[in-house]
Coordinates of C-alpha atoms in Angstrom, one line a residue:
M223 CA -0.1 0.1 -0.1
A224 CA 1.2 3.5 -0.6
W225 CA -0.5 6.9 0.5
V226 CA -1.2 9.8 -1.5
G227 CA -2.9 12.7 0.5
N228 CA -5.4 11.0 2.7
Q229 CA -6.1 8.2 -0.2
T230 CA -4.5 4.7 0.2
L231 CA -3.3 3.7 -3.3
I232 CA -3.7 -0.2 -3.6
S233 CA -1.0 -2.2 -4.5
H234 CA -2.9 -5.1 -6.1
F235 CA -6.3 -6.0 -7.3
I236 CA -9.0 -8.7 -6.5
L237 CA -10.6 -10.3 -9.2
L238 CA -14.1 -11.3 -8.2
G239 CA -14.5 -14.1 -10.8
L240 CA -17.2 -15.5 -12.9
F241 CA -18.7 -17.6 -10.3
T242 CA -19.6 -18.2 -6.6
H243 CA -19.1 -21.4 -5.1
S244 CA -22.9 -22.4 -5.6
P245 CA -24.0 -25.9 -6.9
L246 CA -25.1 -24.2 -10.1
H247 CA -21.9 -22.1 -10.7
L248 CA -19.7 -25.3 -9.9
F249 CA -21.6 -27.1 -12.7
L250 CA -21.2 -23.9 -15.1
F251 CA -17.3 -24.0 -14.1
S252 CA -17.3 -27.6 -15.2
V253 CA -18.6 -26.8 -18.5
I254 CA -16.2 -24.0 -19.2
M255 CA -13.3 -26.3 -18.3
I256 CA -14.8 -28.8 -20.8
M257 CA -15.0 -25.9 -23.2
F258 CA -11.4 -25.0 -22.5
L259 CA -10.3 -28.8 -23.1
V260 CA -12.5 -28.8 -26.5
A261 CA -10.8 -25.3 -27.7
L262 CA -7.2 -26.8 -26.7
S263 CA -7.8 -30.0 -28.5
G264 CA -9.8 -28.6 -31.6
N265 CA -7.5 -25.7 -32.4
G266 CA -4.3 -28.1 -31.5
L267 CA -5.8 -30.5 -34.1
M268 CA -6.3 -27.7 -36.7
I269 CA -2.6 -26.7 -36.6
L270 CA -1.5 -30.3 -36.8
L271 CA -3.8 -31.0 -39.9
I272 CA -2.9 -27.9 -41.6
N273 CA 0.8 -28.5 -41.1
V274 CA 1.1 -32.3 -41.8
N275 CA -1.1 -32.5 -45.0
S276 CA 0.3 -31.1 -48.1
R277 CA -3.6 -30.3 -49.6
L278 CA -3.9 -27.8 -46.9
H279 CA -0.5 -25.9 -47.6
S280 CA -2.7 -22.9 -49.0
P281 CA -3.0 -19.3 -47.9
M282 CA -6.8 -20.0 -46.5
Y283 CA -5.4 -22.6 -44.4
F284 CA -2.1 -20.8 -43.5
F285 CA -4.4 -18.3 -42.2
L286 CA -6.7 -20.5 -40.4
S287 CA -3.4 -22.1 -38.7
W288 CA -2.6 -18.6 -37.5
L289 CA -6.3 -18.4 -36.0
S290 CA -6.0 -21.3 -34.3
L291 CA -2.8 -20.4 -32.6
M292 CA -4.4 -17.2 -31.5
D293 CA -7.3 -18.8 -30.4
L294 CA -5.1 -21.1 -28.5
M295 CA -3.2 -18.4 -26.9
L296 CA -6.2 -16.3 -26.1
I297 CA -8.1 -18.9 -24.0
S298 CA -4.9 -20.0 -22.3
T299 CA -4.4 -16.1 -21.1
I300 CA -7.8 -16.3 -19.5
V301 CA -9.2 -19.8 -18.5
P302 CA -6.4 -21.3 -16.5
R303 CA -6.1 -18.1 -14.3
M304 CA -9.6 -18.1 -13.6
A305 CA -9.7 -21.6 -12.8
V306 CA -7.1 -21.5 -10.1
D307 CA -8.8 -18.6 -8.7
F308 CA -11.9 -20.4 -8.5
L309 CA -10.2 -23.2 -6.9
V310 CA -8.1 -21.3 -4.6
G311 CA -11.1 -19.4 -3.5
H312 CA -9.6 -16.1 -4.1
G313 CA -8.4 -14.0 -7.1
S314 CA -5.5 -11.6 -5.9
I315 CA -3.4 -10.4 -8.9
S316 CA -0.6 -7.9 -8.8
F317 CA -0.3 -4.6 -10.7
T318 CA 2.1 -6.3 -12.9
G319 CA 0.0 -9.4 -13.4
C320 CA -3.1 -7.3 -14.2
G321 CA -0.7 -5.4 -16.5
L322 CA 0.6 -8.5 -18.6
Q323 CA -2.9 -10.1 -18.9
I324 CA -4.3 -6.8 -20.4
L325 CA -1.3 -6.7 -22.9
F326 CA -1.9 -10.3 -23.8
F327 CA -5.4 -10.3 -24.1
L328 CA -5.6 -7.0 -26.2
T329 CA -2.5 -8.1 -28.4
L330 CA -4.3 -11.5 -29.3
L331 CA -7.5 -9.6 -29.7
G332 CA -6.0 -7.0 -32.1
D333 CA -4.3 -9.7 -33.9
E334 CA -7.5 -11.8 -34.5
C335 CA -9.2 -8.6 -35.7
F336 CA -6.7 -7.9 -38.3
L337 CA -6.4 -11.6 -39.3
L338 CA -10.1 -12.2 -40.0
A339 CA -10.1 -9.1 -42.2
F340 CA -7.0 -10.6 -44.1
M341 CA -9.0 -13.9 -44.2
A342 CA -12.1 -12.3 -45.9
Y343 CA -9.7 -10.4 -48.3
D344 CA -8.1 -14.1 -49.4
R345 CA -11.7 -15.5 -49.9
Y346 CA -12.4 -12.3 -52.1
V347 CA -9.3 -12.9 -54.6
A348 CA -10.0 -16.7 -54.5
I349 CA -13.4 -16.3 -55.7
S350 CA -13.3 -13.0 -57.8
N351 CA -10.0 -13.3 -59.5
P352 CA -8.9 -17.2 -59.4
L353 CA -6.2 -16.9 -62.2
R354 CA -4.4 -14.3 -60.3
Y355 CA -5.0 -15.8 -56.8
S356 CA -1.6 -17.7 -56.5
M357 CA 0.3 -14.2 -57.5
V358 CA -1.6 -11.9 -55.3
M359 CA -1.9 -13.9 -52.5
S360 CA 1.8 -15.3 -52.5
R361 CA 3.8 -16.6 -49.5
H362 CA 5.5 -13.4 -48.9
V363 CA 2.1 -11.5 -48.9
C364 CA 0.6 -14.0 -46.6
W365 CA 3.6 -13.7 -44.0
L366 CA 3.4 -9.8 -44.2
M367 CA -0.4 -10.0 -43.7
V368 CA 0.1 -12.3 -40.6
S369 CA 3.3 -9.8 -39.4
G370 CA 1.1 -6.9 -39.8
S371 CA -1.7 -8.5 -37.5
W372 CA 0.7 -9.1 -34.8
L373 CA 2.3 -5.7 -35.1
F374 CA -0.9 -3.8 -34.9
G375 CA -2.2 -5.9 -32.0
L376 CA 1.1 -5.6 -29.9
V377 CA 0.9 -1.8 -30.4
D378 CA -2.7 -1.5 -29.2
G379 CA -2.0 -4.0 -26.3
L380 CA 1.0 -2.1 -25.0
I381 CA -0.9 1.5 -25.4
Q382 CA -3.9 0.1 -23.5
A383 CA -1.8 -1.8 -20.8
I384 CA 0.6 1.2 -20.0
F385 CA -2.1 3.9 -20.0
T386 CA -4.7 2.0 -17.8
L387 CA -2.3 1.2 -14.9
R388 CA -0.9 4.6 -15.1
F389 CA -4.1 6.0 -13.2
P390 CA -4.2 6.0 -9.5
F391 CA -6.2 3.4 -8.2
C392 CA -7.7 3.9 -4.3
G393 CA -10.4 2.5 -2.3
S394 CA -11.7 -0.6 -3.6
Q395 CA -9.4 -3.3 -4.8
E396 CA -12.4 -5.5 -6.4
I397 CA -12.5 -6.0 -9.9
D398 CA -16.0 -7.2 -10.7
H399 CA -14.7 -9.5 -13.5
F400 CA -13.0 -12.9 -14.2
F401 CA -9.6 -11.2 -15.7
C402 CA -8.4 -7.6 -15.9
E403 CA -10.4 -6.2 -18.9
V404 CA -9.8 -2.6 -19.4
P405 CA -13.5 -1.4 -18.9
A406 CA -13.6 -3.2 -15.5
V407 CA -10.3 -2.1 -14.3
L408 CA -11.1 1.8 -15.1
K409 CA -14.0 1.4 -13.0
L410 CA -11.6 1.5 -9.9
A411 CA -9.7 4.5 -11.1
C412 CA -9.7 7.5 -8.9
A413 CA -9.1 10.0 -11.4
D414 CA -11.2 11.3 -14.6
T415 CA -10.6 8.8 -17.3
S416 CA -13.0 10.4 -19.8
I417 CA -10.2 11.4 -22.1
Y418 CA -8.6 8.0 -21.8
E419 CA -11.9 6.6 -22.7
T420 CA -11.9 8.7 -25.7
M421 CA -8.8 7.3 -26.7
I422 CA -10.1 3.8 -26.3
Y423 CA -12.9 4.6 -28.4
V424 CA -10.6 5.7 -31.2
C425 CA -8.6 2.7 -31.1
C426 CA -11.5 0.5 -31.1
I427 CA -12.6 2.3 -34.3
L428 CA -9.4 1.5 -35.8
M429 CA -9.1 -2.2 -34.3
L430 CA -12.7 -3.1 -34.7
L431 CA -14.5 -1.2 -37.3
L432 CA -11.8 -0.8 -40.0
P433 CA -11.2 -4.5 -40.1
F434 CA -15.1 -5.1 -40.1
S435 CA -15.4 -2.4 -42.8
V436 CA -13.0 -4.4 -45.0
I437 CA -14.7 -7.8 -44.1
S438 CA -18.0 -6.2 -45.1
A439 CA -16.7 -4.9 -48.3
S440 CA -15.1 -8.3 -49.3
Y441 CA -17.9 -10.4 -48.6
L442 CA -20.5 -7.9 -50.3
R443 CA -18.2 -8.0 -53.6
I444 CA -18.0 -11.9 -53.1
L445 CA -21.8 -12.1 -53.0
M446 CA -21.9 -10.0 -56.2
V447 CA -19.5 -12.4 -57.8
V448 CA -21.3 -15.6 -56.5
L449 CA -24.7 -14.3 -57.7
R450 CA -23.4 -13.8 -61.2
M451 CA -21.9 -17.8 -61.2
S452 CA -23.5 -19.9 -63.8
S453 CA -22.5 -23.0 -62.1
A454 CA -24.9 -24.0 -59.1
E455 CA -22.2 -26.2 -57.6
G456 CA -19.8 -23.2 -57.8
R457 CA -22.5 -21.0 -56.0
Q458 CA -22.8 -23.8 -53.1
K459 CA -18.9 -24.3 -52.6
A460 CA -18.4 -20.5 -52.4
F461 CA -21.3 -19.8 -50.3
A462 CA -20.2 -22.9 -47.9
T463 CA -16.4 -21.6 -47.6
C464 CA -17.7 -18.0 -46.8
S465 CA -20.6 -18.9 -44.6
S466 CA -18.1 -20.4 -41.8
H467 CA -16.2 -17.3 -41.8
M468 CA -19.0 -15.1 -41.5
V469 CA -20.3 -17.1 -38.4
V470 CA -17.0 -16.5 -36.8
V471 CA -16.8 -13.0 -37.6
S472 CA -20.4 -12.2 -36.2
L473 CA -19.6 -14.2 -33.0
F474 CA -16.2 -12.5 -32.4
Y475 CA -16.7 -8.8 -33.6
G476 CA -20.2 -8.7 -32.1
S477 CA -19.3 -9.2 -28.7
A478 CA -16.2 -7.2 -28.8
I479 CA -17.7 -4.1 -30.3
I480 CA -20.4 -4.3 -27.5
T481 CA -17.6 -4.4 -25.2
Y482 CA -15.2 -2.0 -26.3
M483 CA -17.5 0.7 -28.1
Q484 CA -20.2 1.1 -25.7
P485 CA -20.0 4.0 -23.4
Q486 CA -18.6 3.3 -19.8
A487 CA -21.8 4.4 -18.4
Y488 CA -24.1 1.7 -20.0
H489 CA -21.7 -1.0 -18.8
S490 CA -22.9 -3.5 -16.1
S491 CA -20.8 -6.2 -14.6
K492 CA -23.0 -9.0 -15.3
Q493 CA -23.4 -7.9 -19.2
D494 CA -19.6 -7.5 -19.3
K495 CA -18.8 -10.8 -18.1
V496 CA -21.4 -12.6 -20.5
V497 CA -20.3 -11.0 -23.4
S498 CA -16.5 -11.2 -22.6
A499 CA -17.0 -14.8 -22.4
F500 CA -18.2 -15.2 -25.6
Y501 CA -14.8 -14.0 -27.3
T502 CA -12.4 -15.4 -24.5
M503 CA -14.0 -18.9 -24.3
I504 CA -16.9 -19.8 -26.9
T505 CA -15.4 -18.3 -29.9
P506 CA -12.0 -20.1 -29.5
M507 CA -13.9 -23.3 -29.0
L508 CA -16.4 -22.9 -31.9
N509 CA -13.9 -21.8 -34.5
P510 CA -12.3 -25.2 -35.0
L511 CA -15.7 -27.0 -35.0
I512 CA -17.2 -24.3 -37.4
Y513 CA -14.0 -24.5 -40.0
S514 CA -13.6 -28.6 -39.8
L515 CA -17.3 -29.5 -39.6
R516 CA -18.4 -27.6 -42.7
N517 CA -15.1 -28.2 -44.5
K518 CA -14.8 -31.5 -46.6
E519 CA -10.6 -30.7 -47.0
V520 CA -10.4 -30.7 -43.3
T521 CA -12.4 -33.7 -42.7
G522 CA -10.7 -35.7 -45.4
A523 CA -7.4 -34.7 -43.9
L524 CA -8.4 -35.8 -40.4
R525 CA -9.5 -39.1 -41.7
K526 CA -6.4 -39.6 -43.5
L527 CA -4.5 -38.9 -40.2
L528 CA -6.6 -41.1 -38.3
G529 CA -6.1 -43.9 -40.8
R530 CA -2.5 -43.3 -41.0
C531 CA -2.6 -43.7 -36.9
S532 CA -4.6 -46.8 -36.7
Y533 CA -2.2 -48.3 -39.8
V534 CA 0.6 -47.6 -37.5
G535 CA -0.9 -49.0 -34.3
S536 CA -1.8 -52.4 -36.4
T537 CA 1.8 -52.7 -37.8
E538 CA 3.3 -52.4 -34.2
K539 CA 1.0 -55.5 -32.8

């Protein structure tokens, strides 16, 4: 603790968590742990399949492998800490720990925003200009897009983590959330945060609305191209490929925009927790399921891998 005037500045925070220790919440905690394991296994399997199967060595699956890695890291940044706090019975976290959690979380959130936009552009090029696809979406260009996603996400994470914890925090130490999310932390600041909230709003326009605009424009153009296709099979394949991406985009961007672009006065802790659970736990779990169940190439690669494993197992007996 430190004293400033007649106010006590706090040296750490207390995360109140997502659940209390009631029978219902114990059941919900068990459900989240199952979701966590499904997300780990699903995203890990997607990365494995894309790397070992040569048929999946294309730009679309290159981006998808990075999306799975980001989802894997995102859910691992939040859930293990939340689970330990729940089992131990308290959620004390230091200023440094809180800052690192904000940094990692927002870096990965920003990465995913831009990666989803690049994935939409990739689908636009593949459908609208297939003859030039390999040239436009070269390996070099794909790496530049992924590197750009990480760079923009890291800059956003650093800015928000540093500026959020520069405020003086006095009085209550309790963050009514299950991790250090910026809107929840700012509620404890004993200073005027209105200018900083405006800065966050501008950052959100850049990190959320600009990529979302690229995605919307790409899919509008894709829709126009698909509707002009003479082949019913071609239209069906294009819609099947893009619909998976749009489901992911809707879940991810919808929940993130509600959290980071809604004015602070309209935030409630219960709403923030539920919405945050979507893009920290539910979306990372659903992404590999959405992409694999609706994708014949991925399911084919999985069957091939399982067949290879069973063959190796039978030869060893």
